[in-house]
PDB file of C-alpha atoms in Angstrom:
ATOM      1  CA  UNK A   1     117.167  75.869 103.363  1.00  0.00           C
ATOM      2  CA  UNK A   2     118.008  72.973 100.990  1.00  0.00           C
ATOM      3  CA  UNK A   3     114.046  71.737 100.989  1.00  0.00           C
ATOM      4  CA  UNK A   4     113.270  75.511  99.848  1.00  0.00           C
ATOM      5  CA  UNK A   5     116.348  75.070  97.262  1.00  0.00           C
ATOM      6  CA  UNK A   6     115.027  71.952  95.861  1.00  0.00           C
ATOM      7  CA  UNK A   7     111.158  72.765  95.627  1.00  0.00           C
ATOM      8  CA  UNK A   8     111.994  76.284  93.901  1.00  0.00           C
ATOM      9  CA  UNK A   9     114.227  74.490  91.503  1.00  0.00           C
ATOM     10  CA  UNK A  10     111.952  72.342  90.843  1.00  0.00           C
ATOM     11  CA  UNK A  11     109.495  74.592  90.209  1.00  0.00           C
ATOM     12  CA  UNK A  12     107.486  74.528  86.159  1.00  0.00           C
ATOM     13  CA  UNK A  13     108.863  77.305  83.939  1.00  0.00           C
ATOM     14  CA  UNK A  14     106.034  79.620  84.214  1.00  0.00           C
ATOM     15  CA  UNK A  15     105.686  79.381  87.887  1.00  0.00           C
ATOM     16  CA  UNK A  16     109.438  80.407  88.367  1.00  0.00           C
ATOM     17  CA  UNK A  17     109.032  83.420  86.384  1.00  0.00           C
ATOM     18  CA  UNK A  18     105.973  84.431  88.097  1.00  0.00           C
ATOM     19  CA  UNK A  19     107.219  83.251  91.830  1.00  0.00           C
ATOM     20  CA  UNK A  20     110.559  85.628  91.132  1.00  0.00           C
ATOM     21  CA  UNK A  21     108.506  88.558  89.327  1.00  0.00           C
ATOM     22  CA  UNK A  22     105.778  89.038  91.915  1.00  0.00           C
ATOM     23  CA  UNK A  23     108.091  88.596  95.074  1.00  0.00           C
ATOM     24  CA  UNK A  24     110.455  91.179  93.104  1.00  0.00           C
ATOM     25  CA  UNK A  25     107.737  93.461  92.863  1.00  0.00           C
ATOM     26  CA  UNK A  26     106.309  92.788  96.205  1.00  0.00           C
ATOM     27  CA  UNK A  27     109.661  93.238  97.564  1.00  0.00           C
ATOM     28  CA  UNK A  28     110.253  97.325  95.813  1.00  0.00           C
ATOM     29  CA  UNK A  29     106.854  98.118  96.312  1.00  0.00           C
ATOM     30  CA  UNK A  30     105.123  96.951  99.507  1.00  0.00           C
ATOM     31  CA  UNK A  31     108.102  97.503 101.898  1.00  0.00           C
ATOM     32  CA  UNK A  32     108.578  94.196 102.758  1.00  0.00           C
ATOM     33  CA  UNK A  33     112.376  93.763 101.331  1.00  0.00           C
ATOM     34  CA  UNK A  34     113.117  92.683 105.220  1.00  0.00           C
ATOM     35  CA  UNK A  35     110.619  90.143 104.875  1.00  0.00           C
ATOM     36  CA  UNK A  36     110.606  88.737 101.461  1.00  0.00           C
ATOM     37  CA  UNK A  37     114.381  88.234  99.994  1.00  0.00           C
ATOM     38  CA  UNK A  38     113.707  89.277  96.134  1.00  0.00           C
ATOM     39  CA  UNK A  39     117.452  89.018  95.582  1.00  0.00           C
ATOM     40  CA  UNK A  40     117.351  85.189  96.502  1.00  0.00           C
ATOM     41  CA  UNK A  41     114.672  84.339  94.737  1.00  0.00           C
ATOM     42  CA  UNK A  42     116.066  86.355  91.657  1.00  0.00           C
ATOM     43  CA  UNK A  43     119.294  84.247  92.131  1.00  0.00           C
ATOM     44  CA  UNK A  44     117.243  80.718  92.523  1.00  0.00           C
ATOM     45  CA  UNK A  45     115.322  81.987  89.140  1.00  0.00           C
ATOM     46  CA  UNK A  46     118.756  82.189  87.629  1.00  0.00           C
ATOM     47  CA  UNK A  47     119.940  78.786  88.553  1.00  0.00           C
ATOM     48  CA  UNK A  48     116.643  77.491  87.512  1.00  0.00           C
ATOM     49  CA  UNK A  49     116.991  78.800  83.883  1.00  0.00           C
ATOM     50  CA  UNK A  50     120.830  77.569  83.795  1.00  0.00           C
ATOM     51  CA  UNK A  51     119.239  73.343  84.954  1.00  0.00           C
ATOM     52  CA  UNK A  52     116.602  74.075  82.079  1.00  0.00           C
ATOM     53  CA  UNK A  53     113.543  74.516  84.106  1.00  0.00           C
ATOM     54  CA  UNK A  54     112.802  78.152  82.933  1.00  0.00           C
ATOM     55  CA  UNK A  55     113.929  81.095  79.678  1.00  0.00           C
ATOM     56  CA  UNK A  56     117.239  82.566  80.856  1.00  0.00           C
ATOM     57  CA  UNK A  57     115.873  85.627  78.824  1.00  0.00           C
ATOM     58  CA  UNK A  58     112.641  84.754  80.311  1.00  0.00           C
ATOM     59  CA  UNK A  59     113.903  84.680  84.459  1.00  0.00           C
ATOM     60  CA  UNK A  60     115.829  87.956  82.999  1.00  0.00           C
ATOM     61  CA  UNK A  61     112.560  90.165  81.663  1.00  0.00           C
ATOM     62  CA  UNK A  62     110.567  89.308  84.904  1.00  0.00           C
ATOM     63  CA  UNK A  63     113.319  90.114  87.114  1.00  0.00           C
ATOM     64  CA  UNK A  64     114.088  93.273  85.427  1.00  0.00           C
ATOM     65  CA  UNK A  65     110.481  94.738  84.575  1.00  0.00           C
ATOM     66  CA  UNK A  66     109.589  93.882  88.285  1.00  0.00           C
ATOM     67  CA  UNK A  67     112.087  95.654  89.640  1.00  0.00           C
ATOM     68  CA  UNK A  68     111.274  98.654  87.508  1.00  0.00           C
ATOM     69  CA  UNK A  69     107.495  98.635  88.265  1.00  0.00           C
ATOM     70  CA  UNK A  70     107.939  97.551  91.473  1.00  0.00           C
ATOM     71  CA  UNK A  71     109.892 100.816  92.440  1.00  0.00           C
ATOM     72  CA  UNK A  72     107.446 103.067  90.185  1.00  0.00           C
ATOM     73  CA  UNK A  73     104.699 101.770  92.263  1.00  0.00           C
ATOM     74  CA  UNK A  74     106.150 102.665  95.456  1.00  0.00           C
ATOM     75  CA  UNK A  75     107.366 106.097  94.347  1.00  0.00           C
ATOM     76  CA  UNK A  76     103.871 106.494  93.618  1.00  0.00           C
ATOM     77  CA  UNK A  77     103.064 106.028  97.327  1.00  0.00           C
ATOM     78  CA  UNK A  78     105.605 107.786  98.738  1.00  0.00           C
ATOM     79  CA  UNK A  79     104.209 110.854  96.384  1.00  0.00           C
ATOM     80  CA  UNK A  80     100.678 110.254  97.327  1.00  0.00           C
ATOM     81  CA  UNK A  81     100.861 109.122 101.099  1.00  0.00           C
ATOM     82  CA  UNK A  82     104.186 110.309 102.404  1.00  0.00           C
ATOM     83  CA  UNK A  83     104.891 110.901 105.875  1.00  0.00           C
ATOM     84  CA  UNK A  84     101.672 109.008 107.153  1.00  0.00           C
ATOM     85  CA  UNK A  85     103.419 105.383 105.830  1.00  0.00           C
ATOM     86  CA  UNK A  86     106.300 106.246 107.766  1.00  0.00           C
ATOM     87  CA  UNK A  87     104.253 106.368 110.938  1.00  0.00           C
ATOM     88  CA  UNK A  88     103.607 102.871 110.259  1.00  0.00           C
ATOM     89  CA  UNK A  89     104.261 100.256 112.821  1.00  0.00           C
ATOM     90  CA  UNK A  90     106.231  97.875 110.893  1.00  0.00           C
ATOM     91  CA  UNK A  91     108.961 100.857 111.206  1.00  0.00           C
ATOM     92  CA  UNK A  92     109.423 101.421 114.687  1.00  0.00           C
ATOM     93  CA  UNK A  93     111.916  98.599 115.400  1.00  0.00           C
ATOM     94  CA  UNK A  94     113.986  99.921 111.820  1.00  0.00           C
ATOM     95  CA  UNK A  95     113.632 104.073 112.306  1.00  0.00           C
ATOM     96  CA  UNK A  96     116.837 104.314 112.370  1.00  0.00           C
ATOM     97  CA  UNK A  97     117.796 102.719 109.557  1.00  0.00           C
ATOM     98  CA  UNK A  98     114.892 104.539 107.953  1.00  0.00           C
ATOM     99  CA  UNK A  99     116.793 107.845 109.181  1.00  0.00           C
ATOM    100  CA  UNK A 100     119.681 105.962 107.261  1.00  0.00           C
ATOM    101  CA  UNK A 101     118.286 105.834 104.232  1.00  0.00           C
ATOM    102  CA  UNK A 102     116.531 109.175 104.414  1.00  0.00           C
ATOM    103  CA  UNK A 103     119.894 111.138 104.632  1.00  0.00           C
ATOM    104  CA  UNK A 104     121.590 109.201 101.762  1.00  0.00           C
ATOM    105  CA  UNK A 105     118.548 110.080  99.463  1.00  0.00           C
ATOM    106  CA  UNK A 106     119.414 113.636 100.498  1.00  0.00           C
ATOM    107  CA  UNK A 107     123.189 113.765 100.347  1.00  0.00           C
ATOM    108  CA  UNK A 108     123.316 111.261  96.852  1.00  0.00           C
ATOM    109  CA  UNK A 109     120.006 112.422  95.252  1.00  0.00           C
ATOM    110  CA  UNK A 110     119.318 110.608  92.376  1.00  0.00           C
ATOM    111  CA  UNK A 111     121.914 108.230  92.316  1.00  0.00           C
ATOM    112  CA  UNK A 112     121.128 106.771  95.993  1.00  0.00           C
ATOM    113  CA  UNK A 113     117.704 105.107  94.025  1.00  0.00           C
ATOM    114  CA  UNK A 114     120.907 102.987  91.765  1.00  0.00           C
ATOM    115  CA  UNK A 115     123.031 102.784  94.768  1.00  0.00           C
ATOM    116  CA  UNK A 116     120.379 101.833  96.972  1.00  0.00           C
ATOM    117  CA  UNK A 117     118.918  99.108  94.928  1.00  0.00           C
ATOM    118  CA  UNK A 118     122.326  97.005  96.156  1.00  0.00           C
ATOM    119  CA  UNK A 119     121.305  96.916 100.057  1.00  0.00           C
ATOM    120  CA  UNK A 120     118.151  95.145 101.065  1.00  0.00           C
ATOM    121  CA  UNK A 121     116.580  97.590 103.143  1.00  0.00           C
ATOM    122  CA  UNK A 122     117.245 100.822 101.110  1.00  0.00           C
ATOM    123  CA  UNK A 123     115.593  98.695  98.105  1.00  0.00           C
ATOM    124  CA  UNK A 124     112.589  98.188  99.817  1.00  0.00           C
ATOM    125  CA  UNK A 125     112.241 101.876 100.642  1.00  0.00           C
ATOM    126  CA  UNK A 126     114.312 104.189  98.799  1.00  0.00           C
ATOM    127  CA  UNK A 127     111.244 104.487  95.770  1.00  0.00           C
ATOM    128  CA  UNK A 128     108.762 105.485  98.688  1.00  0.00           C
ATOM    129  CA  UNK A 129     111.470 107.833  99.824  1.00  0.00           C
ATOM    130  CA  UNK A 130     112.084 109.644  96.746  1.00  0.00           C
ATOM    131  CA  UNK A 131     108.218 109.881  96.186  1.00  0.00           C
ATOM    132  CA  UNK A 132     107.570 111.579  99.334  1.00  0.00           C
ATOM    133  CA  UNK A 133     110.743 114.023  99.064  1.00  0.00           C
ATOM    134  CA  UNK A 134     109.065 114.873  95.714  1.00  0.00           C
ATOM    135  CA  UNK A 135     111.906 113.869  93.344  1.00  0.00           C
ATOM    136  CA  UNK A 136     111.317 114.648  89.517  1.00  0.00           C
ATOM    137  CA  UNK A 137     109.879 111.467  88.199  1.00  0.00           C
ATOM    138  CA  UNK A 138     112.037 111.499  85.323  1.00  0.00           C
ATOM    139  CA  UNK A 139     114.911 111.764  87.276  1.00  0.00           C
ATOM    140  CA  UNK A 140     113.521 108.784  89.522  1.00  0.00           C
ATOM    141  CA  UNK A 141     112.430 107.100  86.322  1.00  0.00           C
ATOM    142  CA  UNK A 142     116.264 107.040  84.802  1.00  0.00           C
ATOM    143  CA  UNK A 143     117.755 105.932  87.594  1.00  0.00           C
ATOM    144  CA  UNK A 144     115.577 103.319  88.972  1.00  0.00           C
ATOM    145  CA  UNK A 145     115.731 101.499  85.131  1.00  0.00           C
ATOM    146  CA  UNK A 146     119.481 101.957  85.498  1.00  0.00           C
ATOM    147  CA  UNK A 147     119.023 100.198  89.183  1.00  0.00           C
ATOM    148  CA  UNK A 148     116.685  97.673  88.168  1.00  0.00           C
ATOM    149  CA  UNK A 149     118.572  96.473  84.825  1.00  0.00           C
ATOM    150  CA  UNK A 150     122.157  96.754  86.014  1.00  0.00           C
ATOM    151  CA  UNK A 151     120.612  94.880  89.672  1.00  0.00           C
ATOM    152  CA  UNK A 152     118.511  92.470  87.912  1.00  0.00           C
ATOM    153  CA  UNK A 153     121.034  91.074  85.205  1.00  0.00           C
ATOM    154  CA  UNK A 154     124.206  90.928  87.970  1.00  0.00           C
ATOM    155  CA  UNK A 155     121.980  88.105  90.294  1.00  0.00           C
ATOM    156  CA  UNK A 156     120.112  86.698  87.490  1.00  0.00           C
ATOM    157  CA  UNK A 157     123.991  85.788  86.184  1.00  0.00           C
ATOM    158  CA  UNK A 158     125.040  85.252  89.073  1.00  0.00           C
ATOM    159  CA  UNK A 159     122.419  82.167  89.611  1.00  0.00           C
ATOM    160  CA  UNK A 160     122.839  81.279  86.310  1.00  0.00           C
ATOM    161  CA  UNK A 161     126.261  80.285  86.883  1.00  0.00           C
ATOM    162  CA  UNK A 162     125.691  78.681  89.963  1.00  0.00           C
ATOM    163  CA  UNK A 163     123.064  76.544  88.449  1.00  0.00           C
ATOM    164  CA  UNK A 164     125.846  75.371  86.298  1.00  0.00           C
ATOM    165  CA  UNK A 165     127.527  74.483  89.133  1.00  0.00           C
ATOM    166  CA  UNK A 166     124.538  72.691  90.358  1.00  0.00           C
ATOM    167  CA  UNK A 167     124.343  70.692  87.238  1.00  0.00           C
ATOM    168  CA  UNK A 168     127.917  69.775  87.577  1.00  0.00           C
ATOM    169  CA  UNK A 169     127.559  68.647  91.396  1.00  0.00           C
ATOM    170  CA  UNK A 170     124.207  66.845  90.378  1.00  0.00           C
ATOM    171  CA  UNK A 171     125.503  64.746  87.352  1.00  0.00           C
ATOM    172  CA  UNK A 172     128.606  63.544  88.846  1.00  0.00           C
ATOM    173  CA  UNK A 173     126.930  63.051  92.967  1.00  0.00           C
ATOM    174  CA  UNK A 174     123.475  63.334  92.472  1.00  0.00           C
ATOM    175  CA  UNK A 175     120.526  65.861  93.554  1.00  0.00           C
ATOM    176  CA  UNK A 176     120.718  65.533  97.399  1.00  0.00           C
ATOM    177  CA  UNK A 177     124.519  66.190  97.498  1.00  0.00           C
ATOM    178  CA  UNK A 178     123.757  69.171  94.091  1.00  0.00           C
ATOM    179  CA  UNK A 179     121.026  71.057  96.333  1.00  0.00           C
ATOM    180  CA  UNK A 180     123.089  70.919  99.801  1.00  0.00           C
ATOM    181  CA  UNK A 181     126.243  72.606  97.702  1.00  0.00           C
ATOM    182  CA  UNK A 182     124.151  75.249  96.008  1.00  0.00           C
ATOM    183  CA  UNK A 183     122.021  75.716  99.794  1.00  0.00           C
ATOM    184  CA  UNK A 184     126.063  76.078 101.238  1.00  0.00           C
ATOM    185  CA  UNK A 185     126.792  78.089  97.969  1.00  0.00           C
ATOM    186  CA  UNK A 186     123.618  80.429  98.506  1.00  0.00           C
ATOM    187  CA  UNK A 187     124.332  81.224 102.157  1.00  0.00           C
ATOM    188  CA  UNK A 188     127.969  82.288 101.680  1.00  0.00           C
ATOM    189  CA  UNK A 189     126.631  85.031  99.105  1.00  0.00           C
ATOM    190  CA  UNK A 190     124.010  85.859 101.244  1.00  0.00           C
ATOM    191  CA  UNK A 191     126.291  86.505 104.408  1.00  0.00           C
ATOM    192  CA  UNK A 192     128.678  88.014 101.751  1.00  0.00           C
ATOM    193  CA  UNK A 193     125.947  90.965 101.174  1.00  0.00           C
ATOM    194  CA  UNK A 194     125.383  91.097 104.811  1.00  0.00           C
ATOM    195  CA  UNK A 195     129.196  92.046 105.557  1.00  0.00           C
ATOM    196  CA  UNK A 196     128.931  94.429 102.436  1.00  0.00           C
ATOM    197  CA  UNK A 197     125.935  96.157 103.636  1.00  0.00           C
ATOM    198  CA  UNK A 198     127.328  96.671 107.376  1.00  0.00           C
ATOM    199  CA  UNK A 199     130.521  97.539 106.141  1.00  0.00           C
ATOM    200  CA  UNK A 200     129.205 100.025 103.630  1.00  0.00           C
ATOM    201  CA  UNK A 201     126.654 101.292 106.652  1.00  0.00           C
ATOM    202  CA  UNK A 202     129.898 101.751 109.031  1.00  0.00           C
ATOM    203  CA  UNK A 203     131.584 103.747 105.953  1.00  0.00           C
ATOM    204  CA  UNK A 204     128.418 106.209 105.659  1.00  0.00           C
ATOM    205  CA  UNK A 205     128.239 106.595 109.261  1.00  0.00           C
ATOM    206  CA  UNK A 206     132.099 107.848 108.881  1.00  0.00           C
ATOM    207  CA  UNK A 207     131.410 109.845 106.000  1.00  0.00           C
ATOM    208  CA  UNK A 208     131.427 113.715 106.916  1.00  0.00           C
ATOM    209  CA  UNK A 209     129.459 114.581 103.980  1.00  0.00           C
TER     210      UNK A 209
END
């Protein structure tokens, strides 16, 4: 984890905004949010910007746009494809999460794309869903911007001021002992969203509506 740390944060300007903009995109619109963590590398993009290796505004716009485009272009298959993506291999060991996400959609509507956007797997499918259940595009359209700018600016600040912290750790003990606190740092956020999303999961499974 702290070899990954470093090497992202090392990473030229450019190449961090592209890096966190295409595995953003990737992530909303190819299914793959189990597989490639956008919200990690949208929160190493952050810190990045904060030790002066990327734009802040610059990590913010990729994030941001991605996120927006990203879940446009997998409405767009959900609309076009529908139920024959959900027969898809890659599902079978997560249908029931799929289920999961499929009855939110229906019991939330619209708001389950902003709500969704939060949890990992429902980010990586929710768009598709609400293509193939046929949901307004303008209604998808409103709500996914809301998603993607309210999602995108919370972990882009949120690594922002953790790369402070990294600067801090760095100037006063140096880079090996800066990367290992932000790699400790990065893991207890990540296992905080973990015990948010199953405690959130365990809530909807208790919720009689």
């Amino acid at each position: 984890m702290s070899a990954v740390i470093d090497r992202i944060l090392s990473l030229p300007g450019w190449l961090v905004l592209l890096v966190a903009g295409l595995v953003v995109f990737a992530e909303d619109a190819l299914f793959v949010g189990f597989v490639l963590p956008g919200e990690t590398v949208a929160l190493l993009a952050g810190a990045a910007a904060k030790i002066g290796h990327a734009s802040f505004v610059g990590v913010l716009i990729a994030v941001i746009v991605a996120a927006i485009i990203g879940d446009t272009v997998g409405y767009e298959v959900g609309r076009h494809l529908g139920a024959r993506v959900l027969q898809w291999r890659m599902f079978d060991n997560r249908r029931h999460r799929l289920e999961d996400a499929q009855d939110f959609l229906a019991r939330r509507g619209g708001s389950a794309v902003f709500l969704g956007r939060w949890i990992a797997f429902f980010r990586a499918v929710m768009p598709f869903l609400a293509g193939s259940a046929r949901m307004p595009y303008p209604k998808f359209l409103a709500w996914n911007a809301l998603g993607g700018i309210a999602w995108g600016a919370t972990v882009v600040v949120i690594g922002y001021a953790a790369g402070a912290s990294y600067r801090r750790v760095e100037q006063s003990f140096g880079r090996t002992t800066a990367v290992l606190a932000f790699a400790v740092l990065l893991i207890a956020v990540l296992t905080w969203r973990v015990r948010k999303h199953r405690a959130d999961k365990r809530a909807g499974a208790g919720d009689p509506g």
